[in-house]
CSV table of C-alpha atoms in Angstrom, one decimal:
chain,number,residue,atom,x,y,z
A,29,UNK,CA,67.2,79.5,95.9
A,30,UNK,CA,66.8,78.3,99.4
A,31,UNK,CA,68.8,75.2,100.3
A,32,UNK,CA,66.4,72.8,101.8
A,33,UNK,CA,68.7,69.8,102.1
A,34,UNK,CA,68.8,69.6,105.9
A,35,UNK,CA,68.5,65.9,106.7
A,36,UNK,CA,65.5,64.9,108.8
A,37,UNK,CA,64.2,61.6,110.1
A,38,UNK,CA,61.5,59.6,108.4
A,39,UNK,CA,58.7,61.8,107.1
A,40,UNK,CA,55.8,59.5,108.0
A,41,UNK,CA,53.3,58.0,105.6
A,42,UNK,CA,52.4,61.2,103.8
A,43,UNK,CA,56.1,61.7,103.0
A,44,UNK,CA,56.8,58.4,101.4
A,45,UNK,CA,53.4,58.3,99.7
A,46,UNK,CA,54.2,61.7,98.2
A,47,UNK,CA,57.5,60.5,96.9
A,48,UNK,CA,55.8,57.4,95.5
A,49,UNK,CA,53.3,59.5,93.7
A,50,UNK,CA,56.0,61.6,92.0
A,51,UNK,CA,57.7,58.3,91.1
A,52,UNK,CA,54.5,57.0,89.5
A,53,UNK,CA,54.0,60.2,87.5
A,54,UNK,CA,57.6,60.2,86.2
A,55,UNK,CA,57.4,56.6,85.1
A,56,UNK,CA,54.0,57.1,83.5
A,57,UNK,CA,55.7,59.5,81.1
A,58,UNK,CA,58.0,56.8,79.9
A,59,UNK,CA,55.2,54.6,78.5
A,60,UNK,CA,52.8,57.4,77.5
A,61,UNK,CA,53.6,57.0,73.8
A,62,UNK,CA,53.0,53.3,73.7
A,63,UNK,CA,49.5,53.2,72.2
A,64,UNK,CA,50.3,56.2,70.0
A,65,UNK,CA,53.1,54.5,67.9
A,66,UNK,CA,50.5,53.4,65.3
A,67,UNK,CA,49.4,57.0,64.9
A,68,UNK,CA,52.9,58.2,64.6
A,69,UNK,CA,53.6,55.5,62.0
A,70,UNK,CA,50.6,56.7,59.9
A,71,UNK,CA,51.7,60.4,60.3
A,72,UNK,CA,55.4,60.1,59.8
A,73,UNK,CA,55.8,56.7,58.1
A,74,UNK,CA,58.4,54.3,59.6
A,75,UNK,CA,58.9,50.5,60.0
A,76,UNK,CA,58.3,48.2,63.0
A,77,UNK,CA,62.1,47.9,63.3
A,78,UNK,CA,62.3,51.7,63.7
A,79,UNK,CA,59.7,51.5,66.5
A,80,UNK,CA,62.0,49.1,68.4
A,81,UNK,CA,65.0,51.3,67.7
A,82,UNK,CA,63.1,54.3,69.2
A,83,UNK,CA,62.2,52.2,72.2
A,84,UNK,CA,65.9,51.1,72.5
A,85,UNK,CA,67.0,54.8,72.5
A,86,UNK,CA,64.9,55.1,75.6
A,87,UNK,CA,66.6,52.1,77.2
A,88,UNK,CA,70.0,53.5,76.3
A,89,UNK,CA,69.2,56.7,78.2
A,90,UNK,CA,68.0,54.7,81.2
A,91,UNK,CA,71.0,52.4,81.3
A,92,UNK,CA,73.5,55.3,80.7
A,93,UNK,CA,72.2,57.3,83.6
A,94,UNK,CA,72.0,54.3,85.9
A,95,UNK,CA,75.6,53.3,85.0
A,96,UNK,CA,77.2,56.8,85.3
A,97,UNK,CA,74.8,58.5,87.7
A,98,UNK,CA,73.0,55.8,89.6
A,99,UNK,CA,74.9,56.5,92.8
A,100,UNK,CA,75.0,60.3,92.6
A,101,UNK,CA,72.0,60.6,95.0
A,102,UNK,CA,74.1,58.8,97.6
A,103,UNK,CA,76.3,61.9,97.8
A,104,UNK,CA,74.2,64.9,96.7
A,105,UNK,CA,70.9,63.7,98.1
A,106,UNK,CA,67.7,62.2,96.7
A,107,UNK,CA,65.6,65.3,96.2
A,108,UNK,CA,67.9,67.2,93.8
A,109,UNK,CA,68.2,64.1,91.6
A,110,UNK,CA,64.5,63.6,91.5
A,111,UNK,CA,63.8,67.2,90.7
A,112,UNK,CA,66.2,67.0,87.8
A,113,UNK,CA,64.4,63.8,86.7
A,114,UNK,CA,61.0,65.6,86.7
A,115,UNK,CA,62.5,68.5,84.6
A,116,UNK,CA,63.8,65.9,82.0
A,117,UNK,CA,60.4,64.2,81.9
A,118,UNK,CA,58.8,67.6,81.2
A,119,UNK,CA,61.3,68.3,78.4
A,120,UNK,CA,60.4,64.9,76.9
A,121,UNK,CA,56.7,65.8,76.8
A,122,UNK,CA,57.6,69.1,75.1
A,123,UNK,CA,59.6,67.2,72.5
A,124,UNK,CA,56.6,65.0,71.7
A,125,UNK,CA,54.3,68.1,71.6
A,126,UNK,CA,56.7,69.7,69.1
A,127,UNK,CA,56.8,66.4,67.1
A,128,UNK,CA,57.8,67.1,63.5
A,129,UNK,CA,59.4,63.7,62.6
A,130,UNK,CA,61.5,60.9,63.8
A,131,UNK,CA,64.4,63.0,65.2
A,132,UNK,CA,62.1,64.7,67.8
A,133,UNK,CA,60.4,61.4,68.7
A,134,UNK,CA,63.9,60.0,69.3
A,135,UNK,CA,64.9,63.0,71.4
A,136,UNK,CA,61.7,62.7,73.4
A,137,UNK,CA,62.4,59.0,74.1
A,138,UNK,CA,66.0,59.8,75.0
A,139,UNK,CA,65.0,62.5,77.5
A,140,UNK,CA,62.4,60.1,78.9
A,141,UNK,CA,65.0,57.5,79.4
A,142,UNK,CA,67.3,59.9,81.2
A,143,UNK,CA,64.4,60.8,83.5
A,144,UNK,CA,63.7,57.2,84.2
A,145,UNK,CA,67.3,56.5,84.9
A,146,UNK,CA,67.5,59.2,87.5
A,147,UNK,CA,64.2,58.1,89.1
A,148,UNK,CA,64.5,54.3,89.1
A,149,UNK,CA,67.1,53.6,91.8
A,150,UNK,CA,67.0,57.0,93.6
A,151,UNK,CA,63.2,57.1,94.1
A,152,UNK,CA,63.1,53.5,95.3
A,153,UNK,CA,65.7,54.3,97.9
A,154,UNK,CA,64.0,57.6,98.8
A,155,UNK,CA,60.6,56.0,99.4
A,156,UNK,CA,62.1,53.4,101.7
A,157,UNK,CA,64.1,56.0,103.6
A,158,UNK,CA,61.2,58.4,104.1
A,159,UNK,CA,59.1,55.7,105.8
A,160,UNK,CA,59.0,55.2,109.6
A,161,UNK,CA,60.5,51.9,110.8
A,162,UNK,CA,57.2,50.2,111.2
A,163,UNK,CA,56.1,51.1,107.6
A,164,UNK,CA,59.2,49.8,105.7
A,165,UNK,CA,57.5,46.8,104.3
A,166,UNK,CA,54.6,48.9,103.0
A,167,UNK,CA,57.0,51.5,101.7
A,168,UNK,CA,58.8,48.7,99.7
A,169,UNK,CA,55.5,47.8,98.1
A,170,UNK,CA,54.7,51.5,97.5
A,171,UNK,CA,58.1,52.0,95.7
A,172,UNK,CA,57.8,49.0,93.4
A,173,UNK,CA,54.0,49.6,92.9
A,174,UNK,CA,54.7,53.2,91.9
A,175,UNK,CA,57.3,52.0,89.4
A,176,UNK,CA,55.1,49.4,87.8
A,177,UNK,CA,51.8,51.2,88.4
A,178,UNK,CA,53.2,54.4,86.8
A,179,UNK,CA,54.5,52.4,83.8
A,180,UNK,CA,51.0,50.8,83.4
A,181,UNK,CA,49.0,54.0,83.8
A,182,UNK,CA,50.9,55.8,81.1
A,183,UNK,CA,49.5,53.7,78.1
A,184,UNK,CA,46.1,53.5,79.7
A,185,UNK,CA,45.9,57.3,80.1
A,186,UNK,CA,47.2,58.1,76.5
A,187,UNK,CA,45.1,55.3,75.0
A,188,UNK,CA,41.8,56.5,76.5
A,189,UNK,CA,42.5,60.2,75.7
A,190,UNK,CA,43.6,59.4,72.2
A,191,UNK,CA,40.4,57.4,71.7
A,192,UNK,CA,37.8,59.6,73.3
A,193,UNK,CA,39.2,63.1,73.4
A,194,UNK,CA,40.4,65.6,70.8
A,195,UNK,CA,44.1,66.0,69.9
A,196,UNK,CA,45.3,62.4,70.4
A,197,UNK,CA,48.9,63.3,69.9
A,198,UNK,CA,48.7,66.5,72.0
A,199,UNK,CA,46.3,66.1,75.0
A,200,UNK,CA,48.1,63.1,76.7
A,201,UNK,CA,51.3,65.1,77.0
A,202,UNK,CA,49.6,68.3,78.1
A,203,UNK,CA,47.9,66.3,80.9
A,204,UNK,CA,51.2,64.7,81.9
A,205,UNK,CA,52.9,68.2,82.1
A,206,UNK,CA,50.2,69.2,84.6
A,207,UNK,CA,50.9,66.1,86.7
A,208,UNK,CA,54.6,66.7,86.6
A,209,UNK,CA,54.1,70.3,87.9
A,210,UNK,CA,52.2,68.9,90.9
A,211,UNK,CA,54.9,66.3,91.4
A,212,UNK,CA,57.6,68.8,91.3
A,213,UNK,CA,55.9,70.9,94.0
A,214,UNK,CA,55.4,67.8,96.2
A,215,UNK,CA,59.0,66.7,95.9
A,216,UNK,CA,60.3,70.2,96.6
A,217,UNK,CA,58.8,70.2,100.0
A,218,UNK,CA,59.9,66.7,101.0
A,219,UNK,CA,62.8,66.4,103.5
A,220,UNK,CA,66.2,65.1,102.4
A,221,UNK,CA,67.3,61.7,103.8
A,222,UNK,CA,71.0,61.7,102.9
A,223,UNK,CA,73.2,62.9,105.7
A,224,UNK,CA,75.7,65.7,104.7
A,225,UNK,CA,74.4,65.9,101.2
A,226,UNK,CA,76.6,68.0,99.0
A,227,UNK,CA,75.5,70.5,96.3
A,228,UNK,CA,74.3,69.1,93.0
A,229,UNK,CA,77.2,70.8,91.1
A,230,UNK,CA,79.7,68.6,92.9
A,231,UNK,CA,78.2,65.4,91.5
A,232,UNK,CA,80.7,63.4,89.4
A,233,UNK,CA,79.7,60.4,87.2
A,234,UNK,CA,81.1,57.1,88.2
A,235,UNK,CA,80.3,53.5,87.6
A,236,UNK,CA,78.4,51.8,90.4
A,237,UNK,CA,80.2,49.3,92.6
A,238,UNK,CA,78.8,46.4,94.6
A,239,UNK,CA,79.9,46.1,98.2
A,240,UNK,CA,81.0,42.6,99.1
A,241,UNK,CA,78.0,41.9,101.3
A,242,UNK,CA,75.6,42.5,98.3
A,243,UNK,CA,77.2,40.4,95.7
A,244,UNK,CA,75.8,37.0,96.7
A,245,UNK,CA,72.3,38.4,96.7
A,246,UNK,CA,72.7,40.6,93.6
A,247,UNK,CA,73.3,37.9,91.0
A,248,UNK,CA,70.1,35.9,91.5
A,249,UNK,CA,68.1,39.1,91.9
A,250,UNK,CA,69.5,40.5,88.7
A,251,UNK,CA,68.8,37.4,86.7
A,252,UNK,CA,65.1,37.5,87.9
A,253,UNK,CA,64.8,41.2,87.1
A,254,UNK,CA,66.2,40.6,83.5
A,255,UNK,CA,63.8,37.8,82.8
A,256,UNK,CA,60.8,39.7,84.1
A,257,UNK,CA,61.5,43.0,82.3
A,258,UNK,CA,61.9,41.2,79.0
A,259,UNK,CA,58.1,40.4,79.2
A,260,UNK,CA,57.3,44.0,79.9
A,261,UNK,CA,59.5,45.1,77.0
A,262,UNK,CA,57.5,42.9,74.7
A,263,UNK,CA,54.2,44.4,75.8
A,264,UNK,CA,55.3,48.0,75.7
A,265,UNK,CA,57.2,48.0,72.4
A,266,UNK,CA,55.8,45.1,70.3
A,267,UNK,CA,52.2,44.3,71.4
A,268,UNK,CA,50.7,47.4,69.9
A,269,UNK,CA,51.9,46.5,66.4
A,270,UNK,CA,50.9,42.8,66.9
A,271,UNK,CA,47.4,43.9,68.0
A,272,UNK,CA,47.1,46.2,65.0
A,273,UNK,CA,48.7,44.1,62.2
A,274,UNK,CA,47.9,40.6,63.2
A,275,UNK,CA,44.8,40.8,65.4
A,276,UNK,CA,43.4,43.9,63.6
A,277,UNK,CA,42.8,45.8,66.9
A,278,UNK,CA,43.3,49.5,66.2
A,279,UNK,CA,41.4,51.0,69.2
A,280,UNK,CA,44.1,52.9,71.2
A,281,UNK,CA,42.0,52.5,74.4
A,282,UNK,CA,42.0,48.7,74.0
A,283,UNK,CA,45.8,48.7,73.3
A,284,UNK,CA,46.4,50.9,76.3
A,285,UNK,CA,44.2,48.6,78.5
A,286,UNK,CA,46.1,45.5,77.5
A,287,UNK,CA,49.5,47.0,78.2
A,288,UNK,CA,48.1,48.3,81.5
A,289,UNK,CA,47.0,44.8,82.4
A,290,UNK,CA,50.6,43.6,82.3
A,291,UNK,CA,51.6,46.3,84.9
A,292,UNK,CA,48.4,45.6,86.9
A,293,UNK,CA,49.5,42.0,87.1
A,294,UNK,CA,52.9,43.1,88.3
A,295,UNK,CA,51.4,45.2,91.1
A,296,UNK,CA,49.1,42.3,92.1
A,297,UNK,CA,52.1,39.9,92.1
A,298,UNK,CA,53.9,42.2,94.5
A,299,UNK,CA,51.1,42.0,97.0
A,300,UNK,CA,51.9,38.3,97.4
A,301,UNK,CA,55.5,38.8,98.4
A,302,UNK,CA,55.0,39.5,102.1
A,303,UNK,CA,53.3,36.2,102.5
A,304,UNK,CA,55.9,34.3,100.5
A,305,UNK,CA,59.0,36.1,101.8
A,306,UNK,CA,61.4,37.9,99.4
A,307,UNK,CA,63.8,35.0,98.9
A,308,UNK,CA,61.1,32.6,98.0
A,309,UNK,CA,59.2,35.1,95.8
A,310,UNK,CA,62.1,35.4,93.3
A,311,UNK,CA,62.2,31.8,92.1
A,312,UNK,CA,58.4,31.4,92.3
A,313,UNK,CA,58.1,34.6,90.3
A,314,UNK,CA,60.2,33.0,87.6
A,315,UNK,CA,57.9,30.0,87.4
A,316,UNK,CA,54.8,32.2,87.1
A,317,UNK,CA,56.6,34.2,84.4
A,318,UNK,CA,57.2,31.1,82.4
A,319,UNK,CA,53.4,30.5,82.4
A,320,UNK,CA,52.8,34.0,81.2
A,321,UNK,CA,55.4,33.6,78.4
A,322,UNK,CA,53.8,30.3,77.3
A,323,UNK,CA,50.4,32.1,77.0
A,324,UNK,CA,52.1,34.8,74.9
A,325,UNK,CA,53.5,32.2,72.6
A,326,UNK,CA,50.1,30.6,72.3
A,327,UNK,CA,48.6,33.9,71.3
A,328,UNK,CA,51.3,34.6,68.7
A,329,UNK,CA,50.9,31.0,67.3
A,330,UNK,CA,47.1,31.0,67.2
A,331,UNK,CA,46.7,34.8,66.4
A,332,UNK,CA,44.0,35.1,69.1
A,333,UNK,CA,43.5,37.8,71.7
A,334,UNK,CA,42.4,36.0,75.0
A,335,UNK,CA,45.8,34.2,75.6
A,336,UNK,CA,47.5,37.6,75.1
A,337,UNK,CA,45.4,39.2,77.8
A,338,UNK,CA,46.0,36.3,80.2
A,339,UNK,CA,49.7,36.5,79.4
A,340,UNK,CA,49.7,40.1,80.4
A,341,UNK,CA,48.0,39.4,83.7
A,342,UNK,CA,49.9,36.2,84.7
A,343,UNK,CA,53.3,37.1,83.2
A,344,UNK,CA,53.0,40.5,84.9
A,345,UNK,CA,52.3,38.8,88.2
A,346,UNK,CA,55.4,36.7,87.9
A,347,UNK,CA,57.4,39.8,87.0
A,348,UNK,CA,56.1,41.7,90.0
A,349,UNK,CA,56.8,38.8,92.4
A,350,UNK,CA,60.4,38.6,91.2
A,351,UNK,CA,60.9,42.4,91.1
A,352,UNK,CA,59.7,43.1,94.7
A,353,UNK,CA,61.6,40.1,96.0
A,354,UNK,CA,64.8,41.3,94.2
A,355,UNK,CA,64.5,44.9,95.4
A,356,UNK,CA,63.7,43.8,98.9
A,357,UNK,CA,66.7,41.4,99.1
A,358,UNK,CA,69.1,43.9,97.6
A,359,UNK,CA,67.9,46.9,99.6
A,360,UNK,CA,68.3,45.0,102.9
A,361,UNK,CA,71.8,43.7,102.0
A,362,UNK,CA,73.1,47.1,100.8
A,363,UNK,CA,74.7,49.5,103.2
A,364,UNK,CA,72.8,52.8,103.5
A,365,UNK,CA,75.6,54.8,102.0
A,366,UNK,CA,75.6,52.6,98.9
A,367,UNK,CA,71.9,51.8,98.6
A,368,UNK,CA,71.0,54.2,95.7
A,369,UNK,CA,73.9,52.9,93.6
A,370,UNK,CA,73.3,49.3,94.3
A,371,UNK,CA,69.6,49.6,93.4
A,372,UNK,CA,70.5,51.5,90.3
A,373,UNK,CA,72.9,48.7,89.3
A,374,UNK,CA,70.0,46.2,89.8
A,375,UNK,CA,67.8,48.2,87.4
A,376,UNK,CA,70.7,48.4,84.8
A,377,UNK,CA,70.3,44.6,84.5
A,378,UNK,CA,66.5,44.9,84.4
A,379,UNK,CA,66.6,47.5,81.6
A,380,UNK,CA,69.0,45.3,79.6
A,381,UNK,CA,66.2,42.8,79.8
A,382,UNK,CA,63.6,45.3,78.6
A,383,UNK,CA,65.7,46.4,75.6
A,384,UNK,CA,67.7,43.4,74.2
A,385,UNK,CA,64.7,41.2,73.5
A,386,UNK,CA,62.8,44.1,71.9
A,387,UNK,CA,65.6,44.8,69.5
A,388,UNK,CA,65.6,41.0,68.7
A,389,UNK,CA,61.9,41.1,67.8
A,390,UNK,CA,62.5,44.2,65.6
A,391,UNK,CA,65.3,42.6,63.7
A,392,UNK,CA,63.6,39.2,63.3
A,393,UNK,CA,60.3,40.8,62.2
A,394,UNK,CA,62.1,42.1,59.1
A,395,UNK,CA,63.1,38.5,58.2
A,396,UNK,CA,60.3,36.2,59.4
A,397,UNK,CA,57.3,38.5,60.3
A,398,UNK,CA,56.2,40.0,63.5
A,399,UNK,CA,54.2,37.1,65.0
A,400,UNK,CA,57.0,34.5,64.3
A,401,UNK,CA,59.6,36.9,65.6
A,402,UNK,CA,57.7,37.4,68.9
A,403,UNK,CA,57.2,33.7,69.2
A,404,UNK,CA,61.0,33.0,68.9
A,405,UNK,CA,61.8,35.7,71.5
A,406,UNK,CA,59.0,34.5,73.9
A,407,UNK,CA,60.5,30.9,73.8
A,408,UNK,CA,64.0,32.2,74.4
A,409,UNK,CA,62.8,34.3,77.4
A,410,UNK,CA,60.9,31.3,78.8
A,411,UNK,CA,64.1,29.2,78.6
A,412,UNK,CA,66.0,32.0,80.4
A,413,UNK,CA,63.3,32.3,83.1
A,414,UNK,CA,63.4,28.5,83.6
A,415,UNK,CA,67.1,28.5,83.9
A,416,UNK,CA,66.9,31.4,86.4
A,417,UNK,CA,64.2,29.7,88.5
A,418,UNK,CA,66.2,26.4,88.6
A,419,UNK,CA,69.4,28.3,89.6
A,420,UNK,CA,67.6,30.2,92.4
A,421,UNK,CA,65.9,27.1,93.8
A,422,UNK,CA,69.2,25.2,93.7
A,423,UNK,CA,71.0,28.1,95.4
A,424,UNK,CA,68.2,28.2,98.1
A,425,UNK,CA,68.5,24.5,98.7
A,426,UNK,CA,72.3,24.7,99.0
A,427,UNK,CA,71.9,27.6,101.5
A,428,UNK,CA,69.5,25.6,103.5
């Protein structure tokens, strides 16, 4: 195999957009099963708690890779890590295609989590580094939009295909395998951005560390990321069951569209950040997130659909504002040689936010019912977001 890891300068707009496209395809695979969980429950038979456990297995894979391998790309290069992530995503799709019960579903989710863990911090750093100096702000949006847009397109794609095409548990993963093949080819021909990148076999797992110049920025950024991702976790793991069991919405295309709306809101929220500035966007994002969580609570309490749709859009916007602000602040503060590891550490905190509340909903649903469990967790997350916003505003005032 030819060694193509010679470091080159920024690759121009086509380069970072190509990397962002591969990023989006990989992340789409992580949410592809979301509208299909109801079909799997009918075919295999498992409880809502088990749905949240399967989702948590994905989060364990993400967090494990981010903790142990999040900074590997800083030494071996971005491209080899992303190519490995694409292979793991393909293996996840194959596991779902071979689905014969809960063990293979769990394996597919674990492989998907490992892929997302490799991509999340590494691809964010790679997109930023491939961009020319004058395009860095746009590249920052491309990276976070690829992350959130890919997560949103996954359920939309599978929901529409499951509703209107044959093979609802087969075709979505076949289509994704095709997209992964294209992404692998694009990534293969992109230049490396890490100087003196070593061979992949020399990589050694190690916990990420935060350079001193990052620590003051990292805490508020991490708090905002945790709160925002908790809302996304509720939409990707719990809302399909709430729609089916409480609101009696069984159309997979509708389920996929509602989940997509949360990630669309996130992308739209990110567009506001250049006008606000990254530091101001984080606390304002927390405040908008509270409004979204309040609407989610209203939908759960009244068992009506419109507040849930508004919650997806508004809460997603708050999450997007906070995420892009957090990534921008941390990426600027991090030294280049530690950027991949620091961004991976930020997403460790974010994925704790996407997994812990989901498990809480699953456990509480067994005791008090799905709607009441979601209501309790939504209120807890709103309180956390309120505390986060207050802390960030107080910190900004003290700095001023």
